[in-house]
Structures are given as C-alpha cells and as structure tokens.
Amino acid sequence: MIEFKLPSLGADMDEGKLLEWKVSPGDTVKKGQVVAIVDTSKAAVDVEIWSEGTVFELLVQPDETIPVGTVMATLLEAGETPETAKRTPRAAPAPKAAAPTRPATALPVVLAGLRKRGNARPRTLDALATFVTDLLEQNGFPVAEAKDVMARLRSQHYIEVQDRRITAYLLPPSKA
C-alpha cells in the first residue's frame, strides 16, 4: 500500500485545501501525473504523484483543508489487490501549535528596541518609521500599528523632533 500525502508546495505552506481530484478509485497512475488541484492560499496548484500504482481510496474530500503531510489517498502497488491491501484509517490532523505570545501593545517593544540601540538610534522620522515597522514585524505585530506607535512616541514625549530630525530621545528606564 502506498500512501499519497499532501506535499509542501511552498516554503511557507503548512496546509492546503483540496479543490479537485483528477483521479478516481481504480484509476492507474504514473509518476509525474497530476492527480489533484490544491489551493495553497497563494494559488491553485496541480499536484503530481511520485509513485505508480492503482488508486485505492481517496481519503480527503474536495473543499477540505488539511495540514501538509496528511495522507490524501492510498494506492495499490503492482500485484496488490483490494482484498490484500490494508485500509489506511484517516488520522486526525495534528493540533496546531499555539501562537507565540507577544506583549499586548507594541509601544513597550519599540521602547526596548530603542534602548538597545543606544547611540545608534535612528536620527530622522523616516529612519525611525522604518525601524519601528521592522521591529513590529519581527515581534509579530501588525505592521499597521507602526503609525500609532510613531504618534505615541511623539505625543508621550519620548522623542523631540525638529524639521523631521530627531533631536532627542527621552526614553523611560527599563523595568527589568
């Protein structure tokens, strides 16, 4: 019995949605043949099989989303019959890993990042905006929060600005 599993179709793919089977039970398949179409969240992709055999069972239904590595179908090897084949039970998908924890607000992360930079802090508002955006992205915050953080840095007087140049940083001491 050959297990056909959902392959990773991209570096950042952890799951896919089966859109369509191109084969049915009883069909003979050859290596490199397109057997399914899967949505990877970026595109609908033809999925090729890398084994030869006869389709025995289709374990995933169209419109079903499954993790990479899930057995989608089973094939009978040459000489194997449905009577001699062991049925593959459909395994439950593995639980998703918990999302990494992050502080509730982005401002403390930015203040800590600025403290770490010391004298190498950004000297213009544009450079600071780039620094804030990158820092938020690295720490799992939506990049859209950068504008709010920049406004709070100014309104809470953590930075002094003149002609788009940062003339002083007035950062609170670290709580650690």
PDB file of C-alpha atoms in Angstrom:
ATOM      1  CA  MET A   1       0.000   0.000   0.000  1.00  0.00           C
ATOM      2  CA  ILE A   2       1.336   3.407  -0.974  1.00  0.00           C
ATOM      3  CA  GLU A   3       0.245   6.494   0.937  1.00  0.00           C
ATOM      4  CA  PHE A   4      -0.063   9.687  -1.088  1.00  0.00           C
ATOM      5  CA  LYS A   5       0.445  12.633   1.283  1.00  0.00           C
ATOM      6  CA  LEU A   6      -0.127  16.344   0.735  1.00  0.00           C
ATOM      7  CA  PRO A   7       3.326  17.663  -0.168  1.00  0.00           C
ATOM      8  CA  SER A   8       4.601  21.094   0.823  1.00  0.00           C
ATOM      9  CA  LEU A   9       4.131  23.182  -2.307  1.00  0.00           C
ATOM     10  CA  GLY A  10       5.956  26.248  -0.999  1.00  0.00           C
ATOM     11  CA  ALA A  11       8.381  27.280   1.708  1.00  0.00           C
ATOM     12  CA  ASP A  12       5.681  28.802   3.912  1.00  0.00           C
ATOM     13  CA  MET A  13       2.900  26.275   3.257  1.00  0.00           C
ATOM     14  CA  ASP A  14       1.567  24.395   6.291  1.00  0.00           C
ATOM     15  CA  GLU A  15      -1.844  23.418   4.915  1.00  0.00           C
ATOM     16  CA  GLY A  16      -3.803  23.220   1.698  1.00  0.00           C
ATOM     17  CA  LYS A  17      -7.392  22.989   0.534  1.00  0.00           C
ATOM     18  CA  LEU A  18      -8.245  20.214  -1.909  1.00  0.00           C
ATOM     19  CA  LEU A  19     -10.116  21.795  -4.794  1.00  0.00           C
ATOM     20  CA  GLU A  20     -10.455  18.814  -7.123  1.00  0.00           C
ATOM     21  CA  TRP A  21      -9.374  15.223  -7.636  1.00  0.00           C
ATOM     22  CA  LYS A  22      -8.173  14.421 -11.169  1.00  0.00           C
ATOM     23  CA  VAL A  23      -8.359  10.660 -10.475  1.00  0.00           C
ATOM     24  CA  SER A  24     -10.893   8.167  -9.098  1.00  0.00           C
ATOM     25  CA  PRO A  25     -10.541   4.854  -7.254  1.00  0.00           C
ATOM     26  CA  GLY A  26      -9.480   2.178  -9.723  1.00  0.00           C
ATOM     27  CA  ASP A  27      -7.502   4.573 -11.970  1.00  0.00           C
ATOM     28  CA  THR A  28      -3.924   3.627 -12.791  1.00  0.00           C
ATOM     29  CA  VAL A  29      -1.483   6.482 -12.149  1.00  0.00           C
ATOM     30  CA  LYS A  30       2.063   7.064 -13.301  1.00  0.00           C
ATOM     31  CA  LYS A  31       4.882   9.013 -11.711  1.00  0.00           C
ATOM     32  CA  GLY A  32       4.545  12.741 -12.513  1.00  0.00           C
ATOM     33  CA  GLN A  33       0.822  12.568 -13.307  1.00  0.00           C
ATOM     34  CA  VAL A  34      -1.380  15.380 -11.949  1.00  0.00           C
ATOM     35  CA  VAL A  35      -3.795  13.752  -9.506  1.00  0.00           C
ATOM     36  CA  ALA A  36      -5.256  16.744  -7.645  1.00  0.00           C
ATOM     37  CA  ILE A  37      -5.562  20.521  -7.547  1.00  0.00           C
ATOM     38  CA  VAL A  38      -4.819  22.128  -4.181  1.00  0.00           C
ATOM     39  CA  ASP A  39      -5.241  25.743  -3.051  1.00  0.00           C
ATOM     40  CA  THR A  40      -2.170  26.883  -1.121  1.00  0.00           C
ATOM     41  CA  SER A  41      -3.657  30.273  -0.125  1.00  0.00           C
ATOM     42  CA  LYS A  42      -1.488  31.840  -2.829  1.00  0.00           C
ATOM     43  CA  ALA A  43      -2.579  29.851  -5.873  1.00  0.00           C
ATOM     44  CA  ALA A  44      -4.334  26.747  -7.123  1.00  0.00           C
ATOM     45  CA  VAL A  45      -1.549  24.245  -7.805  1.00  0.00           C
ATOM     46  CA  ASP A  46      -1.514  20.980  -9.780  1.00  0.00           C
ATOM     47  CA  VAL A  47      -0.239  18.210  -7.504  1.00  0.00           C
ATOM     48  CA  GLU A  48       1.719  15.395  -9.121  1.00  0.00           C
ATOM     49  CA  ILE A  49       2.126  11.905  -7.748  1.00  0.00           C
ATOM     50  CA  TRP A  50       5.602  10.409  -7.367  1.00  0.00           C
ATOM     51  CA  SER A  51       4.600   6.748  -7.269  1.00  0.00           C
ATOM     52  CA  GLU A  52       2.990   4.354  -9.708  1.00  0.00           C
ATOM     53  CA  GLY A  53       0.008   2.202  -8.846  1.00  0.00           C
ATOM     54  CA  THR A  54      -3.764   1.984  -8.818  1.00  0.00           C
ATOM     55  CA  VAL A  55      -5.838   4.473  -6.822  1.00  0.00           C
ATOM     56  CA  PHE A  56      -7.430   2.533  -3.962  1.00  0.00           C
ATOM     57  CA  GLU A  57      -9.020   5.157  -1.703  1.00  0.00           C
ATOM     58  CA  LEU A  58      -9.462   8.926  -1.792  1.00  0.00           C
ATOM     59  CA  LEU A  59      -9.340   9.917   1.886  1.00  0.00           C
ATOM     60  CA  VAL A  60      -9.828  13.697   1.521  1.00  0.00           C
ATOM     61  CA  GLN A  61     -12.895  15.337   0.035  1.00  0.00           C
ATOM     62  CA  PRO A  62     -12.912  18.473  -2.153  1.00  0.00           C
ATOM     63  CA  ASP A  63     -13.165  21.729  -0.153  1.00  0.00           C
ATOM     64  CA  GLU A  64     -11.428  20.082   2.808  1.00  0.00           C
ATOM     65  CA  THR A  65      -8.396  21.885   4.297  1.00  0.00           C
ATOM     66  CA  ILE A  66      -5.652  19.605   5.614  1.00  0.00           C
ATOM     67  CA  PRO A  67      -2.131  20.005   7.012  1.00  0.00           C
ATOM     68  CA  VAL A  68       0.921  19.213   4.892  1.00  0.00           C
ATOM     69  CA  GLY A  69       1.823  15.535   5.312  1.00  0.00           C
ATOM     70  CA  THR A  70      -1.770  14.314   5.657  1.00  0.00           C
ATOM     71  CA  VAL A  71      -2.496  11.101   3.738  1.00  0.00           C
ATOM     72  CA  MET A  72      -4.807  12.168   0.906  1.00  0.00           C
ATOM     73  CA  ALA A  73      -5.143   8.861  -0.918  1.00  0.00           C
ATOM     74  CA  THR A  74      -3.842   5.315  -0.989  1.00  0.00           C
ATOM     75  CA  LEU A  75      -2.570   3.364  -3.991  1.00  0.00           C
ATOM     76  CA  LEU A  76      -2.269  -0.334  -4.583  1.00  0.00           C
ATOM     77  CA  GLU A  77       1.212  -1.430  -5.570  1.00  0.00           C
ATOM     78  CA  ALA A  78       1.767  -3.751  -8.537  1.00  0.00           C
ATOM     79  CA  GLY A  79       0.378  -7.189  -7.640  1.00  0.00           C
ATOM     80  CA  GLU A  80      -1.582  -5.909  -4.651  1.00  0.00           C
ATOM     81  CA  THR A  81      -5.363  -6.384  -4.613  1.00  0.00           C
ATOM     82  CA  PRO A  82      -8.098  -4.600  -2.648  1.00  0.00           C
ATOM     83  CA  GLU A  83      -8.559  -7.804  -0.613  1.00  0.00           C
ATOM     84  CA  THR A  84      -4.898  -7.957   0.435  1.00  0.00           C
ATOM     85  CA  ALA A  85      -4.479  -4.219   0.998  1.00  0.00           C
ATOM     86  CA  LYS A  86      -4.651  -2.843   4.498  1.00  0.00           C
ATOM     87  CA  ARG A  87      -7.047   0.063   4.748  1.00  0.00           C
ATOM     88  CA  THR A  88      -5.459   3.273   5.961  1.00  0.00           C
ATOM     89  CA  PRO A  89      -7.501   4.915   8.698  1.00  0.00           C
ATOM     90  CA  ARG A  90      -7.729   8.662   8.317  1.00  0.00           C
ATOM     91  CA  ALA A  91      -5.615  10.167  11.056  1.00  0.00           C
ATOM     92  CA  ALA A  92      -6.907  13.198  12.857  1.00  0.00           C
ATOM     93  CA  PRO A  93      -4.949  16.318  11.957  1.00  0.00           C
ATOM     94  CA  ALA A  94      -2.257  17.263  14.423  1.00  0.00           C
ATOM     95  CA  PRO A  95      -3.243  20.126  16.708  1.00  0.00           C
ATOM     96  CA  LYS A  96      -1.967  23.498  15.608  1.00  0.00           C
ATOM     97  CA  ALA A  97       0.851  24.959  17.647  1.00  0.00           C
ATOM     98  CA  ALA A  98      -0.131  27.787  19.928  1.00  0.00           C
ATOM     99  CA  ALA A  99       0.587  31.216  18.550  1.00  0.00           C
ATOM    100  CA  PRO A 100       3.685  32.792  20.045  1.00  0.00           C
ATOM    101  CA  THR A 101       2.881  35.166  22.856  1.00  0.00           C
ATOM    102  CA  ARG A 102       3.656  38.844  22.493  1.00  0.00           C
ATOM    103  CA  PRO A 103       3.044  41.918  24.616  1.00  0.00           C
ATOM    104  CA  ALA A 104      -0.447  43.403  24.417  1.00  0.00           C
ATOM    105  CA  THR A 105       0.828  46.674  22.989  1.00  0.00           C
ATOM    106  CA  ALA A 106       3.663  47.427  20.649  1.00  0.00           C
ATOM    107  CA  LEU A 107       4.999  50.544  22.386  1.00  0.00           C
ATOM    108  CA  PRO A 108       6.989  48.680  25.109  1.00  0.00           C
ATOM    109  CA  VAL A 109       8.633  46.539  22.410  1.00  0.00           C
ATOM    110  CA  VAL A 110       9.661  49.654  20.474  1.00  0.00           C
ATOM    111  CA  LEU A 111      10.954  51.420  23.591  1.00  0.00           C
ATOM    112  CA  ALA A 112      13.044  48.365  24.500  1.00  0.00           C
ATOM    113  CA  GLY A 113      14.391  48.180  20.944  1.00  0.00           C
ATOM    114  CA  LEU A 114      15.344  51.864  21.034  1.00  0.00           C
ATOM    115  CA  ARG A 115      17.075  51.454  24.418  1.00  0.00           C
ATOM    116  CA  LYS A 116      19.120  48.570  22.980  1.00  0.00           C
ATOM    117  CA  ARG A 117      20.265  50.716  20.050  1.00  0.00           C
ATOM    118  CA  GLY A 118      21.843  53.295  22.380  1.00  0.00           C
ATOM    119  CA  ASN A 119      23.677  55.933  20.338  1.00  0.00           C
ATOM    120  CA  ALA A 120      22.845  54.102  17.109  1.00  0.00           C
ATOM    121  CA  ARG A 121      19.179  55.138  17.259  1.00  0.00           C
ATOM    122  CA  PRO A 122      17.533  56.474  14.092  1.00  0.00           C
ATOM    123  CA  ARG A 123      18.079  60.225  13.608  1.00  0.00           C
ATOM    124  CA  THR A 124      15.195  61.056  11.243  1.00  0.00           C
ATOM    125  CA  LEU A 125      11.470  60.340  11.368  1.00  0.00           C
ATOM    126  CA  ASP A 126      11.724  58.297   8.170  1.00  0.00           C
ATOM    127  CA  ALA A 127      14.510  56.134   9.596  1.00  0.00           C
ATOM    128  CA  LEU A 128      12.574  55.743  12.854  1.00  0.00           C
ATOM    129  CA  ALA A 129       9.439  54.701  10.953  1.00  0.00           C
ATOM    130  CA  THR A 130      11.454  52.017   9.132  1.00  0.00           C
ATOM    131  CA  PHE A 131      12.986  50.835  12.429  1.00  0.00           C
ATOM    132  CA  VAL A 132       9.561  50.679  14.126  1.00  0.00           C
ATOM    133  CA  THR A 133       7.954  48.828  11.205  1.00  0.00           C
ATOM    134  CA  ASP A 134      10.751  46.239  11.085  1.00  0.00           C
ATOM    135  CA  LEU A 135      10.702  45.753  14.861  1.00  0.00           C
ATOM    136  CA  LEU A 136       6.936  45.265  14.937  1.00  0.00           C
ATOM    137  CA  GLU A 137       7.086  42.760  12.095  1.00  0.00           C
ATOM    138  CA  GLN A 138       9.863  40.786  13.837  1.00  0.00           C
ATOM    139  CA  ASN A 139       7.800  40.616  17.024  1.00  0.00           C
ATOM    140  CA  GLY A 140       4.534  39.502  15.434  1.00  0.00           C
ATOM    141  CA  PHE A 141       2.646  42.791  15.484  1.00  0.00           C
ATOM    142  CA  PRO A 142       0.619  44.005  12.516  1.00  0.00           C
ATOM    143  CA  VAL A 143       2.700  46.497  10.561  1.00  0.00           C
ATOM    144  CA  ALA A 144      -0.357  48.766  10.540  1.00  0.00           C
ATOM    145  CA  GLU A 145       0.369  49.531  14.223  1.00  0.00           C
ATOM    146  CA  ALA A 146       3.550  51.409  13.249  1.00  0.00           C
ATOM    147  CA  LYS A 147       1.665  54.643  12.554  1.00  0.00           C
ATOM    148  CA  ASP A 148       0.033  54.523  16.018  1.00  0.00           C
ATOM    149  CA  VAL A 149       3.370  53.807  17.708  1.00  0.00           C
ATOM    150  CA  MET A 150       5.016  56.714  15.902  1.00  0.00           C
ATOM    151  CA  ALA A 151       2.206  59.043  17.036  1.00  0.00           C
ATOM    152  CA  ARG A 152       2.513  57.798  20.630  1.00  0.00           C
ATOM    153  CA  LEU A 153       6.294  58.310  20.638  1.00  0.00           C
ATOM    154  CA  ARG A 154       5.657  61.969  19.839  1.00  0.00           C
ATOM    155  CA  SER A 155       2.523  62.564  21.941  1.00  0.00           C
ATOM    156  CA  GLN A 156       4.053  60.947  25.033  1.00  0.00           C
ATOM    157  CA  HIS A 157       7.255  62.973  24.522  1.00  0.00           C
ATOM    158  CA  TYR A 158       9.598  60.023  24.062  1.00  0.00           C
ATOM    159  CA  ILE A 159      11.184  61.880  21.139  1.00  0.00           C
ATOM    160  CA  GLU A 160      11.810  65.512  20.319  1.00  0.00           C
ATOM    161  CA  VAL A 161      11.570  66.433  16.652  1.00  0.00           C
ATOM    162  CA  GLN A 162      12.596  69.480  14.671  1.00  0.00           C
ATOM    163  CA  ASP A 163      12.300  69.628  10.870  1.00  0.00           C
ATOM    164  CA  ARG A 164      11.719  65.816  10.666  1.00  0.00           C
ATOM    165  CA  ARG A 165      15.007  65.241  12.508  1.00  0.00           C
ATOM    166  CA  ILE A 166      15.005  63.613  15.921  1.00  0.00           C
ATOM    167  CA  THR A 167      16.891  65.936  18.260  1.00  0.00           C
ATOM    168  CA  ALA A 168      16.473  63.875  21.453  1.00  0.00           C
ATOM    169  CA  TYR A 169      15.207  60.578  22.820  1.00  0.00           C
ATOM    170  CA  LEU A 170      13.603  60.800  26.266  1.00  0.00           C
ATOM    171  CA  LEU A 171      13.081  57.105  26.997  1.00  0.00           C
ATOM    172  CA  PRO A 172      11.875  55.834  30.356  1.00  0.00           C
ATOM    173  CA  PRO A 173      14.243  53.491  32.207  1.00  0.00           C
ATOM    174  CA  SER A 174      13.872  49.772  31.615  1.00  0.00           C
ATOM    175  CA  LYS A 175      11.566  47.972  34.043  1.00  0.00           C
ATOM    176  CA  ALA A 176      13.792  44.893  34.095  1.00  0.00           C
TER     177      ALA A 176
END
